[in-house]
Amino acid sequence: MRSVSVAVMTILLTSCASVEKTEPSSTPTKQQETAQLSDRARAELYQAILAAEIAESNQDKESALTHYLYALSYYADEKVAKDAVRLAIGLNDSVALLEASKAWLSGAPDSVQAQQNIILAYIRLNEVNSALNYVKQLIRQSDSKTKAFEHLSAMVRAGLSPAIVELWQQLHEERADELSQTLLAFTWREAAVVAKNTNYLHKSSIAIDQALAINPDFNSAVQLKYQILRDLNTQDEALDYLISLTQKKTKSSSAYFLLAQHYFKQGEYSKIVDLVPQWQDHAPEDKDAAYLLAISYYSLEQYDNALEQFKLLAAKDYQPDTSYYYCGDSAERLNQTEDALACLSKVGYGKYWLPAQRKQTQLLLKQNRSSQALKQLKDLIDKAPPEYTEQLVTLRADLLQQLDRSQEALDWLSPFITPALTSLDIPYVQLEITLKQNPQADVLDSIDYVGQRLNNSLRKQWYLQASNLLTEQKQAHTGLKILDNGLKLYPQDIELQYARALTREQTGQYQLMEQELKSIHAQDPENPHIKNALGYTLADQKKELDFALTLIQEAFDELPDSAAVLDSLGWVYYRLGKLDQAEEKLKASYNKSSEPEVASHLIEVLWQNGKKEEARTILTQNWKLHPDNKHLKAVLERLNIQIQTD
């Protein structure tokens, strides 16, 4: 049996509540309004809402919209009106949009969104005079012309048509102010973007100049003028425009903000420090100015000034998490530990919360307050939202490791390894600590035990990550055994098979690697990564070179920007004796990824192609970065290249 919807339940409850005695009110409440409906009308209202919800759940949006509009004819409920508006917009039904938006506005007379939708509906219906009345109403309701521009420009693209141009022209005839001209300029710019027509952009430029002639400090016009100049590919002119405004001591905050933003992107922080005081002369409370000044001081490593500014911003509640975090970071860099801890402790949940906890932990550790840090992290696990639990657990384990209490860290992590985990952070850190304690530890049984305790969505990835960690620590044979165990659980899984095949390269099992890659390719013949791996393996062993070239070329067709595929293509060309083509592809790969293996291939091809000095230069450069790398060492010894290695 279908349950009663939230919308209907709300109206039912409010209707029932209306029978209780209440104090007289000059404004009818929702309870009073619904109580005034007859029993029949209320029944019709509830049935219409239920019918709308059923129709929408069946993807019958037209019927749902009809039912919602019928419900609104009885009672202008805001939630029902919003649902009707959403459907009307999706169905591009302007008449229904108008009806639903007016119902919405009747229940919420100050709703900007309802008025925007009414204006949009009238524009689509080409009823410009009616739209104009609501435009003027919205302007009167707005705190400023800048805010009015924000409200009215928001619905321009959805209503882009000759009617909206006529609307702003009529508004200008009545008002002849900077707002109407800026709206017209904005509309022409949107039309230029949509139609890719530069003529519209020039019309936009004319209109914005007329707006600025009326009021050169109008923020919305200044910002749009800058955007139009950039659109016209006159970057220098756009920048000069902003500089000229600031030199004239404009009162437009947009001019200062845009110029400061440009300087910030260019890393010209000193210019921001010079610019902001002038900005603050006319806008002393502008928080954007204070923030750009603070972050510029920070970027210039003037941490004392940065700390002062971030404290002021935090006190004004401007981006509080960011402000408190950088307040703490600046104080830390100044060795003002108590100030740093005070700021970091006020960072709220979000992007900076975990980094703030890490910093607090390290600061407490430096002060020999490790017990406080450990207790604080343990308490946070109980208090913080569950999405932070796993990272806090590993953070506490990291701290125990730093205190040389590795066994305690392992004991701490174990109880948290349950099917409820959402990531592999905790078991992975546990495995890292185990191997750090004893690099030769027999971890196979413990890895299987962890795998059994994980939920199915993480189990396969656990075997992949555990194997990769062991292989990185030069225990590839154990890594293979881990993947074998994973394949016992998921015998058809291509990702596990692929990982096992690639790991065999580390153990020198090239024949098995080739066989397994051919088997995987047969199972997934269109996968470009598998084609590339098999093709490279064959080329490296100088086997089936024509087939290898075909495979790698097909992979390249799908992944033309892949450094790995370019490397494979260059290597197979080398094996085929096509040195110029090999050099071209390997240089392209090396430009994208200067991995030692890619470098070793390029060095060998250059050497064999008679470009020995270039090969020697690349080898010398890479040897300094990666001394004793096995690929570089192999090519150096194989070709007997002499370089200075100290």
XYZ file of C-alpha atoms in Angstrom, residues 27-337:
311
model
C -2.213 37.272 8.682
C -3.868 33.903 7.923
C -1.602 30.960 8.702
C -1.305 27.861 6.537
C -3.471 26.054 9.107
C -6.159 28.711 8.902
C -6.077 28.788 5.099
C -6.459 25.035 4.675
C -9.138 24.952 7.383
C -11.174 27.379 5.299
C -11.442 24.820 2.492
C -14.540 22.675 2.377
C -14.173 18.972 3.087
C -14.680 18.263 -0.611
C -12.044 20.829 -1.618
C -9.524 19.408 0.837
C -10.156 15.914 -0.490
C -9.642 17.148 -4.059
C -6.397 18.861 -2.986
C -4.939 15.737 -1.356
C -5.989 13.489 -4.238
C -4.429 15.851 -6.789
C -1.064 15.902 -4.953
C -1.027 12.107 -4.604
C -1.951 11.701 -8.262
C 0.875 14.088 -9.239
C 3.443 12.179 -7.199
C 2.303 8.829 -8.597
C 2.428 10.161 -12.166
C 5.933 11.598 -11.629
C 7.192 8.328 -10.153
C 5.931 6.687 -13.363
C 7.830 9.272 -15.449
C 4.536 10.764 -16.690
C 5.621 14.366 -16.177
C 2.828 15.975 -18.208
C 0.142 14.358 -16.058
C 2.068 15.154 -12.892
C 2.219 18.827 -13.870
C -1.511 18.881 -14.604
C -2.293 17.410 -11.182
C 0.033 19.840 -9.372
C -1.606 22.805 -11.106
C -5.036 21.451 -10.170
C -3.904 21.216 -6.530
C -2.658 24.817 -6.697
C -6.099 25.940 -7.844
C -7.330 24.933 -4.392
C -4.394 25.984 -2.261
C -1.165 27.830 -3.188
C 1.254 25.614 -1.242
C 4.872 26.746 -1.830
C 6.326 23.229 -2.047
C 3.674 22.096 -4.522
C 4.256 25.267 -6.559
C 8.022 24.608 -6.670
C 7.403 21.044 -7.885
C 5.107 22.383 -10.593
C 7.694 25.011 -11.624
C 10.408 22.359 -11.855
C 8.262 20.222 -14.160
C 7.102 23.187 -16.239
C 10.705 24.264 -16.881
C 11.675 20.714 -17.811
C 8.722 20.443 -20.193
C 9.269 23.974 -21.566
C 5.639 24.788 -20.772
C 5.581 28.570 -20.364
C 1.869 28.818 -19.539
C 2.209 26.266 -16.743
C 5.409 27.977 -15.548
C 3.541 31.261 -15.262
C 0.611 29.724 -13.400
C 2.786 27.801 -10.945
C 5.151 30.738 -10.330
C 2.262 33.085 -9.566
C 0.906 30.533 -7.094
C 4.379 30.376 -5.541
C 4.574 34.181 -5.330
C 1.137 34.428 -3.714
C 2.415 32.275 -0.858
C 5.871 33.909 -0.732
C 5.513 37.535 -1.918
C 9.227 38.297 -1.482
C 10.504 35.268 -3.401
C 13.065 36.424 -5.964
C 13.050 33.027 -7.684
C 9.273 33.096 -8.146
C 9.481 36.576 -9.704
C 12.347 35.493 -11.960
C 10.264 32.585 -13.216
C 7.277 34.838 -13.873
C 9.465 37.218 -15.897
C 10.945 34.278 -17.793
C 7.477 32.876 -18.569
C 6.229 36.227 -19.889
C 9.373 36.606 -22.033
C 8.822 33.161 -23.545
C 5.187 34.074 -24.166
C 6.373 37.341 -25.792
C 4.350 39.412 -23.324
C 6.969 42.083 -22.763
C 4.761 44.646 -20.980
C 3.662 42.098 -18.388
C 7.280 41.020 -17.871
C 8.284 44.671 -17.422
C 5.868 45.140 -14.511
C 7.506 42.303 -12.598
C 11.007 43.541 -13.534
C 10.222 46.907 -11.961
C 8.786 45.180 -8.908
C 11.968 43.110 -8.512
C 14.148 46.229 -8.873
C 12.159 48.022 -6.156
C 12.557 44.999 -3.911
C 16.357 44.774 -4.410
C 18.775 46.427 -1.984
C 20.834 48.011 -4.770
C 21.193 48.182 -8.521
C 24.048 45.688 -8.290
C 21.756 43.235 -6.507
C 18.974 43.932 -9.027
C 21.408 43.181 -11.872
C 22.375 39.925 -10.157
C 18.704 38.870 -9.919
C 17.725 39.890 -13.452
C 20.814 38.690 -15.317
C 20.415 35.227 -13.783
C 17.479 34.417 -16.059
C 18.847 35.947 -19.281
C 20.289 32.825 -20.916
C 17.124 30.786 -20.260
C 15.043 33.552 -21.843
C 17.418 34.563 -24.627
C 15.240 35.921 -27.442
C 14.300 39.187 -29.212
C 11.679 39.657 -26.473
C 14.275 40.052 -23.728
C 16.185 42.647 -25.773
C 12.907 44.543 -26.196
C 12.295 44.200 -22.449
C 15.571 45.927 -21.508
C 15.021 48.587 -24.181
C 11.596 49.392 -22.723
C 13.097 49.452 -19.240
C 15.716 51.929 -20.476
C 13.033 54.155 -22.023
C 11.409 54.399 -18.610
C 14.533 54.595 -16.438
C 17.453 55.583 -18.724
C 19.948 54.349 -16.149
C 23.090 52.224 -15.962
C 21.152 49.123 -14.855
C 19.024 48.837 -17.993
C 22.004 49.402 -20.310
C 24.126 46.859 -18.433
C 21.321 44.308 -18.715
C 21.139 44.974 -22.447
C 24.924 44.623 -22.779
C 24.854 41.388 -20.775
C 22.115 39.984 -23.035
C 24.045 40.812 -26.218
C 27.153 39.138 -24.746
C 25.174 36.000 -23.899
C 23.790 35.988 -27.433
C 27.353 36.284 -28.790
C 28.428 33.265 -26.741
C 25.453 31.125 -27.775
C 25.404 32.140 -31.452
C 29.200 32.601 -31.757
C 28.453 35.909 -33.459
C 30.986 38.726 -32.975
C 28.442 41.302 -34.192
C 26.486 40.691 -30.988
C 29.681 41.193 -29.007
C 30.210 44.596 -30.615
C 26.605 45.531 -29.748
C 27.365 44.469 -26.193
C 30.441 46.700 -26.187
C 28.425 49.724 -27.331
C 25.748 49.134 -24.694
C 28.242 48.739 -21.848
C 30.037 51.953 -22.820
C 26.667 53.736 -22.632
C 26.076 52.249 -19.175
C 29.499 53.395 -17.982
C 28.894 56.879 -19.418
C 25.960 57.104 -17.005
C 27.865 55.668 -14.028
C 31.540 54.727 -14.497
C 31.648 53.174 -10.997
C 28.729 50.749 -11.426
C 30.248 47.437 -10.319
C 28.236 45.202 -12.635
C 29.085 47.369 -15.651
C 32.794 47.505 -14.814
C 32.972 43.737 -14.503
C 31.088 43.227 -17.767
C 33.267 45.761 -19.616
C 36.372 43.825 -18.521
C 34.825 40.532 -19.697
C 33.845 41.996 -23.069
C 37.342 43.358 -23.684
C 38.745 39.895 -22.944
C 36.164 38.332 -25.272
C 37.364 40.675 -28.016
C 40.886 39.280 -27.494
C 42.184 42.588 -26.203
C 43.763 41.231 -23.007
C 46.176 44.134 -22.605
C 43.392 46.658 -23.166
C 41.251 44.888 -20.538
C 44.080 45.117 -18.013
C 44.809 48.753 -18.921
C 41.117 49.542 -18.384
C 41.252 48.257 -14.794
C 44.547 50.010 -14.077
C 43.177 53.303 -15.406
C 40.132 53.019 -13.147
C 42.246 52.421 -10.059
C 44.545 55.289 -10.983
C 41.454 57.521 -11.094
C 40.596 56.200 -7.614
C 37.359 54.617 -8.806
C 34.751 53.682 -6.226
C 34.059 50.413 -8.054
C 35.112 47.479 -5.881
C 34.873 45.265 -8.972
C 37.750 47.135 -10.616
C 40.028 46.555 -7.628
C 38.884 42.967 -7.187
C 39.440 42.032 -10.844
C 42.825 43.715 -10.954
C 43.914 42.052 -7.704
C 42.681 38.719 -9.026
C 44.777 39.197 -12.169
C 47.856 40.022 -10.104
C 47.258 36.974 -7.920
C 47.103 34.627 -10.923
C 50.369 36.147 -12.159
C 51.993 35.729 -8.760
C 52.444 39.507 -8.439
C 51.577 39.606 -4.754
C 53.469 42.826 -4.013
C 51.201 44.687 -6.418
C 48.165 43.448 -4.475
C 49.715 44.694 -1.236
C 50.145 48.117 -2.877
C 46.636 48.099 -4.394
C 44.479 47.033 -1.450
C 44.940 50.127 0.799
C 43.556 52.320 -2.002
C 40.652 49.879 -2.374
C 40.005 50.031 1.360
C 40.002 53.842 1.342
C 36.542 53.815 -0.220
C 35.461 50.350 0.985
C 37.044 49.831 4.426
C 34.762 46.907 5.279
C 35.248 45.020 2.002
C 36.163 41.503 3.119
C 37.397 40.454 -0.335
C 40.005 43.203 -0.112
C 41.119 42.040 3.315
C 41.281 38.414 2.184
C 43.357 39.165 -0.916
C 45.700 41.239 1.242
C 46.033 38.410 3.771
C 46.701 35.701 1.200
C 49.210 37.981 -0.580
C 51.137 38.549 2.645
C 51.102 34.782 3.156
C 52.372 34.152 -0.392
C 55.139 36.717 0.169
C 56.081 34.824 3.359
C 55.279 37.921 5.430
C 53.645 35.713 8.019
C 53.365 38.353 10.747
C 51.226 40.558 8.493
C 49.318 37.519 7.224
C 48.557 36.406 10.783
C 47.184 39.829 11.691
C 44.929 39.910 8.605
C 43.636 36.353 8.991
C 42.781 37.060 12.640
C 40.754 40.090 11.537
C 38.984 38.065 8.843
C 38.163 35.264 11.262
C 36.767 37.785 13.741
C 34.502 39.114 10.970
C 33.420 35.543 10.144
C 34.726 35.790 6.563
C 35.316 32.284 5.213
C 35.970 31.291 8.828
C 37.431 27.845 8.163
C 39.928 29.194 5.635
C 40.759 32.202 7.804
C 41.283 30.169 10.987
C 43.344 27.560 9.144
C 45.755 30.088 7.619
C 45.795 32.015 10.880
C 47.042 28.803 12.504
C 49.443 28.041 9.673
C 50.939 31.556 9.795
C 51.298 31.427 13.573
C 52.989 28.027 13.302
C 55.534 29.424 10.853
C 56.236 32.230 13.336
C 56.698 29.661 16.130
C 53.719 31.156 17.945
C 52.426 27.765 19.006
